PDB file of C-alpha atoms in Angstrom:
ATOM      1  CA  UNK K  15      20.339 -38.573 -20.892  1.00 46.00           C
ATOM      2  CA  UNK K  16      23.703 -37.681 -22.328  1.00 48.00           C
ATOM      3  CA  UNK K  17      24.184 -41.298 -23.662  1.00 57.00           C
ATOM      4  CA  UNK K  18      22.976 -40.006 -27.103  1.00 61.00           C
ATOM      5  CA  UNK K  19      25.628 -38.145 -28.951  1.00 71.00           C
ATOM      6  CA  UNK K  20      24.637 -35.517 -31.677  1.00 74.00           C
ATOM      7  CA  UNK K  21      26.486 -37.566 -34.334  1.00 81.00           C
ATOM      8  CA  UNK K  22      24.330 -40.631 -33.637  1.00 74.00           C
ATOM      9  CA  UNK K  23      21.111 -38.509 -33.580  1.00 73.00           C
ATOM     10  CA  UNK K  24      21.919 -36.832 -36.911  1.00 80.00           C
ATOM     11  CA  UNK K  25      22.982 -40.194 -38.429  1.00 82.00           C
ATOM     12  CA  UNK K  26      19.780 -41.784 -37.368  1.00 74.00           C
ATOM     13  CA  UNK K  27      17.670 -38.911 -38.765  1.00 77.00           C
ATOM     14  CA  UNK K  28      19.545 -39.052 -42.138  1.00 85.00           C
ATOM     15  CA  UNK K  29      19.141 -42.895 -42.187  1.00 83.00           C
ATOM     16  CA  UNK K  30      15.495 -42.562 -41.402  1.00 78.00           C
ATOM     17  CA  UNK K  31      15.048 -40.134 -44.331  1.00 79.00           C
ATOM     18  CA  UNK K  32      16.798 -42.388 -46.823  1.00 84.00           C
ATOM     19  CA  UNK K  33      14.931 -45.427 -45.751  1.00 77.00           C
ATOM     20  CA  UNK K  34      11.650 -43.549 -45.867  1.00 75.00           C
ATOM     21  CA  UNK K  35      12.451 -42.511 -49.510  1.00 79.00           C
ATOM     22  CA  UNK K  36      13.428 -46.073 -50.460  1.00 76.00           C
ATOM     23  CA  UNK K  37      10.166 -47.401 -48.900  1.00 70.00           C
ATOM     24  CA  UNK K  38       7.957 -44.989 -50.728  1.00 69.00           C
ATOM     25  CA  UNK K  39       9.754 -45.706 -54.061  1.00 71.00           C
ATOM     26  CA  UNK K  40       9.390 -49.503 -53.682  1.00 65.00           C
ATOM     27  CA  UNK K  41       5.781 -49.495 -52.502  1.00 61.00           C
ATOM     28  CA  UNK K  42       4.350 -47.607 -55.478  1.00 61.00           C
ATOM     29  CA  UNK K  43       4.088 -50.722 -57.647  1.00 63.00           C
ATOM     30  CA  UNK K  44       0.816 -52.373 -58.384  1.00 63.00           C
ATOM     31  CA  UNK K  45       1.724 -55.719 -56.866  1.00 68.00           C
ATOM     32  CA  UNK K  46      -0.113 -57.352 -53.985  1.00 67.00           C
ATOM     33  CA  UNK K  47       1.568 -57.586 -50.599  1.00 61.00           C
ATOM     34  CA  UNK K  48       2.939 -60.975 -49.410  1.00 59.00           C
ATOM     35  CA  UNK K  49       2.442 -60.063 -45.744  1.00 58.00           C
ATOM     36  CA  UNK K  50      -0.112 -61.923 -43.978  1.00 67.00           C
ATOM     37  CA  UNK K  51      -2.951 -59.856 -42.331  1.00 70.00           C
ATOM     38  CA  UNK K  52      -2.091 -61.309 -38.938  1.00 73.00           C
ATOM     39  CA  UNK K  53       1.590 -60.158 -39.352  1.00 72.00           C
ATOM     40  CA  UNK K  54       0.488 -56.667 -40.348  1.00 71.00           C
ATOM     41  CA  UNK K  55      -1.806 -56.459 -37.328  1.00 77.00           C
ATOM     42  CA  UNK K  56       0.891 -57.558 -34.883  1.00 78.00           C
ATOM     43  CA  UNK K  57       3.422 -55.059 -36.323  1.00 74.00           C
ATOM     44  CA  UNK K  58       0.785 -52.304 -36.135  1.00 79.00           C
ATOM     45  CA  UNK K  59      -0.157 -53.156 -32.555  1.00 82.00           C
ATOM     46  CA  UNK K  60       3.531 -53.258 -31.421  1.00 79.00           C
ATOM     47  CA  UNK K  61       4.332 -49.978 -33.193  1.00 81.00           C
ATOM     48  CA  UNK K  62       1.353 -48.317 -31.506  1.00 85.00           C
ATOM     49  CA  UNK K  63       2.277 -49.593 -28.043  1.00 83.00           C
ATOM     50  CA  UNK K  64       5.884 -48.535 -28.653  1.00 83.00           C
ATOM     51  CA  UNK K  65       4.606 -45.000 -29.531  1.00 85.00           C
ATOM     52  CA  UNK K  66       2.735 -44.867 -26.263  1.00 86.00           C
ATOM     53  CA  UNK K  67       5.837 -46.036 -24.339  1.00 84.00           C
ATOM     54  CA  UNK K  68       7.997 -43.524 -25.978  1.00 86.00           C
ATOM     55  CA  UNK K  69       5.587 -40.603 -25.343  1.00 88.00           C
ATOM     56  CA  UNK K  70       5.319 -41.537 -21.704  1.00 85.00           C
ATOM     57  CA  UNK K  71       9.154 -41.462 -21.547  1.00 86.00           C
ATOM     58  CA  UNK K  72       9.051 -38.024 -23.240  1.00 89.00           C
ATOM     59  CA  UNK K  73       6.470 -36.776 -20.712  1.00 88.00           C
ATOM     60  CA  UNK K  74       8.575 -37.995 -17.876  1.00 86.00           C
ATOM     61  CA  UNK K  75      11.731 -36.330 -19.246  1.00 87.00           C
ATOM     62  CA  UNK K  76      10.079 -32.999 -19.777  1.00 86.00           C
ATOM     63  CA  UNK K  77       8.381 -33.087 -16.358  1.00 86.00           C
ATOM     64  CA  UNK K  78      11.765 -33.732 -14.557  1.00 85.00           C
ATOM     65  CA  UNK K  79      13.331 -30.846 -16.585  1.00 83.00           C
ATOM     66  CA  UNK K  80      10.332 -28.462 -16.175  1.00 84.00           C
ATOM     67  CA  UNK K  81       9.662 -28.262 -19.844  1.00 85.00           C
ATOM     68  CA  UNK K  82       6.394 -28.542 -21.774  1.00 86.00           C
ATOM     69  CA  UNK K  83       5.714 -31.898 -23.583  1.00 87.00           C
ATOM     70  CA  UNK K  84       2.472 -30.831 -25.213  1.00 88.00           C
ATOM     71  CA  UNK K  85       4.334 -28.778 -27.877  1.00 88.00           C
ATOM     72  CA  UNK K  86       5.705 -32.097 -29.115  1.00 88.00           C
ATOM     73  CA  UNK K  87       2.387 -34.012 -29.503  1.00 88.00           C
ATOM     74  CA  UNK K  88       1.388 -33.019 -32.970  1.00 90.00           C
ATOM     75  CA  UNK K  89       4.850 -33.597 -34.574  1.00 89.00           C
ATOM     76  CA  UNK K  90       5.110 -36.889 -32.639  1.00 88.00           C
ATOM     77  CA  UNK K  91       1.818 -38.082 -34.038  1.00 86.00           C
ATOM     78  CA  UNK K  92       2.864 -37.128 -37.666  1.00 86.00           C
ATOM     79  CA  UNK K  93       6.429 -38.411 -37.602  1.00 85.00           C
ATOM     80  CA  UNK K  94       7.542 -40.171 -34.290  1.00 86.00           C
ATOM     81  CA  UNK K  95      11.130 -40.991 -34.988  1.00 82.00           C
ATOM     82  CA  UNK K  96      12.304 -37.629 -36.327  1.00 85.00           C
ATOM     83  CA  UNK K  97      10.369 -35.925 -33.444  1.00 89.00           C
ATOM     84  CA  UNK K  98      12.005 -38.181 -30.869  1.00 86.00           C
ATOM     85  CA  UNK K  99      15.456 -37.390 -32.284  1.00 83.00           C
ATOM     86  CA  UNK K 100      14.706 -33.628 -32.266  1.00 87.00           C
ATOM     87  CA  UNK K 101      13.436 -34.005 -28.728  1.00 88.00           C
ATOM     88  CA  UNK K 102      16.618 -35.701 -27.614  1.00 84.00           C
ATOM     89  CA  UNK K 103      18.681 -32.914 -29.286  1.00 84.00           C
ATOM     90  CA  UNK K 104      16.590 -30.318 -27.483  1.00 84.00           C
ATOM     91  CA  UNK K 105      17.041 -31.933 -24.138  1.00 82.00           C
ATOM     92  CA  UNK K 106      20.831 -32.038 -24.584  1.00 78.00           C
ATOM     93  CA  UNK K 107      21.106 -28.239 -24.980  1.00 75.00           C
ATOM     94  CA  UNK K 108      22.871 -26.543 -22.168  1.00 70.00           C
ATOM     95  CA  UNK K 109      20.750 -24.515 -19.767  1.00 66.00           C
ATOM     96  CA  UNK K 110      21.326 -20.841 -20.087  1.00 65.00           C
TER      97      UNK K 110
END
């Protein structure tokens, strides 16, 4: 689990925030999307399955460490990537 360094996690969180702002700024235009419906459905399906896989991994990690994963469910549904990064940071804390 100690493969992730705190510097990588914070960089990913900041990058995610910047990309999210850029995404919301560029999608506020009134133009139609050039994505095909089929492409959008495949991306959505893959994203949903990835979320399930990551949550199963989170459940396994908390079970091994004797923590409670259910505290992370609501933040994970709202914002999966920042929640995952926070989760990784929480797991890296030293036990007292």
